[in-house]
């Protein structure tokens, strides 16, 4: 318990710095080249495998949601007979 308080005290006394610890390489020009290529791939899929998986997941959820909504509307419109 006391050790946690000392650590908290140390954190609160440390000055907050906005200076970057390391410089990051600017990757924007490389990404611009990839996205501006005229290779027939739609822009939403040019990011690679992650974009393709996200697109397919989104489409699957959309189709499932539309089907479920239609099913619920039909079920509500045609209630079970006793």
JSON list of C-alpha atoms in Angstrom, two decimals:
[
{"chain": "A", "resi": 1, "resn": "UNK", "atom": "CA", "xyz": [0.00, 0.00, 0.00]},
{"chain": "A", "resi": 2, "resn": "UNK", "atom": "CA", "xyz": [2.75, 2.42, 1.00]},
{"chain": "A", "resi": 3, "resn": "UNK", "atom": "CA", "xyz": [4.74, 1.52, -2.09]},
{"chain": "A", "resi": 4, "resn": "UNK", "atom": "CA", "xyz": [1.74, 2.44, -4.29]},
{"chain": "A", "resi": 5, "resn": "UNK", "atom": "CA", "xyz": [1.47, 5.81, -2.57]},
{"chain": "A", "resi": 6, "resn": "UNK", "atom": "CA", "xyz": [5.17, 6.49, -3.15]},
{"chain": "A", "resi": 7, "resn": "UNK", "atom": "CA", "xyz": [4.80, 5.60, -6.82]},
{"chain": "A", "resi": 8, "resn": "UNK", "atom": "CA", "xyz": [1.79, 7.90, -7.12]},
{"chain": "A", "resi": 9, "resn": "UNK", "atom": "CA", "xyz": [3.73, 10.70, -5.44]},
{"chain": "A", "resi": 10, "resn": "UNK", "atom": "CA", "xyz": [6.63, 10.17, -7.82]},
{"chain": "A", "resi": 11, "resn": "UNK", "atom": "CA", "xyz": [4.29, 10.28, -10.82]},
{"chain": "A", "resi": 12, "resn": "UNK", "atom": "CA", "xyz": [2.61, 13.46, -9.64]},
{"chain": "A", "resi": 13, "resn": "UNK", "atom": "CA", "xyz": [5.95, 15.24, -9.12]},
{"chain": "A", "resi": 14, "resn": "UNK", "atom": "CA", "xyz": [7.38, 14.30, -12.50]},
{"chain": "A", "resi": 15, "resn": "UNK", "atom": "CA", "xyz": [7.04, 17.08, -15.04]},
{"chain": "A", "resi": 16, "resn": "UNK", "atom": "CA", "xyz": [4.91, 16.44, -18.08]},
{"chain": "A", "resi": 17, "resn": "UNK", "atom": "CA", "xyz": [6.81, 16.86, -21.29]},
{"chain": "A", "resi": 18, "resn": "UNK", "atom": "CA", "xyz": [5.34, 17.29, -24.75]},
{"chain": "A", "resi": 19, "resn": "UNK", "atom": "CA", "xyz": [8.63, 16.68, -26.53]},
{"chain": "A", "resi": 20, "resn": "UNK", "atom": "CA", "xyz": [8.73, 13.52, -28.59]},
{"chain": "A", "resi": 21, "resn": "UNK", "atom": "CA", "xyz": [11.07, 10.85, -27.30]},
{"chain": "A", "resi": 22, "resn": "UNK", "atom": "CA", "xyz": [11.84, 9.58, -30.77]},
{"chain": "A", "resi": 23, "resn": "UNK", "atom": "CA", "xyz": [11.17, 10.84, -34.24]},
{"chain": "A", "resi": 24, "resn": "UNK", "atom": "CA", "xyz": [8.75, 8.82, -36.34]},
{"chain": "A", "resi": 25, "resn": "UNK", "atom": "CA", "xyz": [9.24, 8.39, -40.04]},
{"chain": "A", "resi": 26, "resn": "UNK", "atom": "CA", "xyz": [6.66, 10.18, -42.18]},
{"chain": "A", "resi": 27, "resn": "UNK", "atom": "CA", "xyz": [4.80, 7.46, -44.09]},
{"chain": "A", "resi": 28, "resn": "UNK", "atom": "CA", "xyz": [2.26, 9.72, -45.78]},
{"chain": "A", "resi": 29, "resn": "UNK", "atom": "CA", "xyz": [4.04, 9.94, -49.19]},
{"chain": "A", "resi": 30, "resn": "UNK", "atom": "CA", "xyz": [4.27, 6.14, -49.35]},
{"chain": "A", "resi": 31, "resn": "UNK", "atom": "CA", "xyz": [0.57, 5.76, -48.51]},
{"chain": "A", "resi": 32, "resn": "UNK", "atom": "CA", "xyz": [-0.32, 8.41, -51.10]},
{"chain": "A", "resi": 33, "resn": "UNK", "atom": "CA", "xyz": [1.49, 6.42, -53.80]},
{"chain": "A", "resi": 34, "resn": "UNK", "atom": "CA", "xyz": [-0.40, 3.26, -52.85]},
{"chain": "A", "resi": 35, "resn": "UNK", "atom": "CA", "xyz": [-3.80, 4.94, -52.80]},
{"chain": "A", "resi": 36, "resn": "UNK", "atom": "CA", "xyz": [-3.27, 6.95, -56.00]},
{"chain": "A", "resi": 37, "resn": "UNK", "atom": "CA", "xyz": [-2.23, 3.99, -58.16]},
{"chain": "A", "resi": 38, "resn": "UNK", "atom": "CA", "xyz": [-4.64, 3.18, -60.98]},
{"chain": "A", "resi": 39, "resn": "UNK", "atom": "CA", "xyz": [-4.74, -0.60, -60.58]},
{"chain": "A", "resi": 40, "resn": "UNK", "atom": "CA", "xyz": [-8.49, -1.24, -60.71]},
{"chain": "A", "resi": 41, "resn": "UNK", "atom": "CA", "xyz": [-8.86, -1.90, -56.97]},
{"chain": "A", "resi": 42, "resn": "UNK", "atom": "CA", "xyz": [-11.59, 0.12, -55.23]},
{"chain": "A", "resi": 43, "resn": "UNK", "atom": "CA", "xyz": [-10.25, 2.75, -52.84]},
{"chain": "A", "resi": 44, "resn": "UNK", "atom": "CA", "xyz": [-11.84, 1.07, -49.80]},
{"chain": "A", "resi": 45, "resn": "UNK", "atom": "CA", "xyz": [-9.81, -2.10, -50.47]},
{"chain": "A", "resi": 46, "resn": "UNK", "atom": "CA", "xyz": [-6.40, -0.59, -51.28]},
{"chain": "A", "resi": 47, "resn": "UNK", "atom": "CA", "xyz": [-5.28, -0.75, -47.66]},
{"chain": "A", "resi": 48, "resn": "UNK", "atom": "CA", "xyz": [-4.62, -4.48, -47.86]},
{"chain": "A", "resi": 49, "resn": "UNK", "atom": "CA", "xyz": [-5.89, -7.57, -46.10]},
{"chain": "A", "resi": 50, "resn": "UNK", "atom": "CA", "xyz": [-7.26, -5.70, -43.10]},
{"chain": "A", "resi": 51, "resn": "UNK", "atom": "CA", "xyz": [-9.44, -3.54, -45.31]},
{"chain": "A", "resi": 52, "resn": "UNK", "atom": "CA", "xyz": [-10.72, -6.58, -47.20]},
{"chain": "A", "resi": 53, "resn": "UNK", "atom": "CA", "xyz": [-11.63, -8.39, -43.97]},
{"chain": "A", "resi": 54, "resn": "UNK", "atom": "CA", "xyz": [-13.34, -5.32, -42.55]},
{"chain": "A", "resi": 55, "resn": "UNK", "atom": "CA", "xyz": [-15.29, -4.86, -45.80]},
{"chain": "A", "resi": 56, "resn": "UNK", "atom": "CA", "xyz": [-16.45, -8.49, -45.83]},
{"chain": "A", "resi": 57, "resn": "UNK", "atom": "CA", "xyz": [-17.43, -8.38, -42.16]},
{"chain": "A", "resi": 58, "resn": "UNK", "atom": "CA", "xyz": [-19.40, -5.18, -42.73]},
{"chain": "A", "resi": 59, "resn": "UNK", "atom": "CA", "xyz": [-21.18, -6.65, -45.73]},
{"chain": "A", "resi": 60, "resn": "UNK", "atom": "CA", "xyz": [-22.01, -9.86, -43.84]},
{"chain": "A", "resi": 61, "resn": "UNK", "atom": "CA", "xyz": [-23.44, -7.90, -40.91]},
{"chain": "A", "resi": 62, "resn": "UNK", "atom": "CA", "xyz": [-25.45, -5.74, -43.30]},
{"chain": "A", "resi": 63, "resn": "UNK", "atom": "CA", "xyz": [-26.94, -8.74, -45.10]},
{"chain": "A", "resi": 64, "resn": "UNK", "atom": "CA", "xyz": [-27.68, -10.51, -41.82]},
{"chain": "A", "resi": 65, "resn": "UNK", "atom": "CA", "xyz": [-29.27, -7.40, -40.32]},
{"chain": "A", "resi": 66, "resn": "UNK", "atom": "CA", "xyz": [-31.43, -6.79, -43.38]},
{"chain": "A", "resi": 67, "resn": "UNK", "atom": "CA", "xyz": [-32.57, -10.40, -43.42]},
{"chain": "A", "resi": 68, "resn": "UNK", "atom": "CA", "xyz": [-33.36, -10.36, -39.71]},
{"chain": "A", "resi": 69, "resn": "UNK", "atom": "CA", "xyz": [-35.32, -7.10, -40.04]},
{"chain": "A", "resi": 70, "resn": "UNK", "atom": "CA", "xyz": [-37.40, -8.55, -42.90]},
{"chain": "A", "resi": 71, "resn": "UNK", "atom": "CA", "xyz": [-37.98, -11.75, -40.91]},
{"chain": "A", "resi": 72, "resn": "UNK", "atom": "CA", "xyz": [-39.20, -9.77, -37.88]},
{"chain": "A", "resi": 73, "resn": "UNK", "atom": "CA", "xyz": [-41.49, -7.63, -40.05]},
{"chain": "A", "resi": 74, "resn": "UNK", "atom": "CA", "xyz": [-43.05, -10.73, -41.64]},
{"chain": "A", "resi": 75, "resn": "UNK", "atom": "CA", "xyz": [-43.40, -12.37, -38.22]},
{"chain": "A", "resi": 76, "resn": "UNK", "atom": "CA", "xyz": [-45.13, -9.27, -36.85]},
{"chain": "A", "resi": 77, "resn": "UNK", "atom": "CA", "xyz": [-47.42, -8.97, -39.87]},
{"chain": "A", "resi": 78, "resn": "UNK", "atom": "CA", "xyz": [-48.45, -12.64, -39.84]},
{"chain": "A", "resi": 79, "resn": "UNK", "atom": "CA", "xyz": [-48.98, -13.70, -36.21]},
{"chain": "A", "resi": 80, "resn": "UNK", "atom": "CA", "xyz": [-49.45, -17.37, -35.31]},
{"chain": "A", "resi": 81, "resn": "UNK", "atom": "CA", "xyz": [-52.97, -18.73, -35.41]},
{"chain": "A", "resi": 82, "resn": "UNK", "atom": "CA", "xyz": [-54.29, -20.46, -32.31]}
]
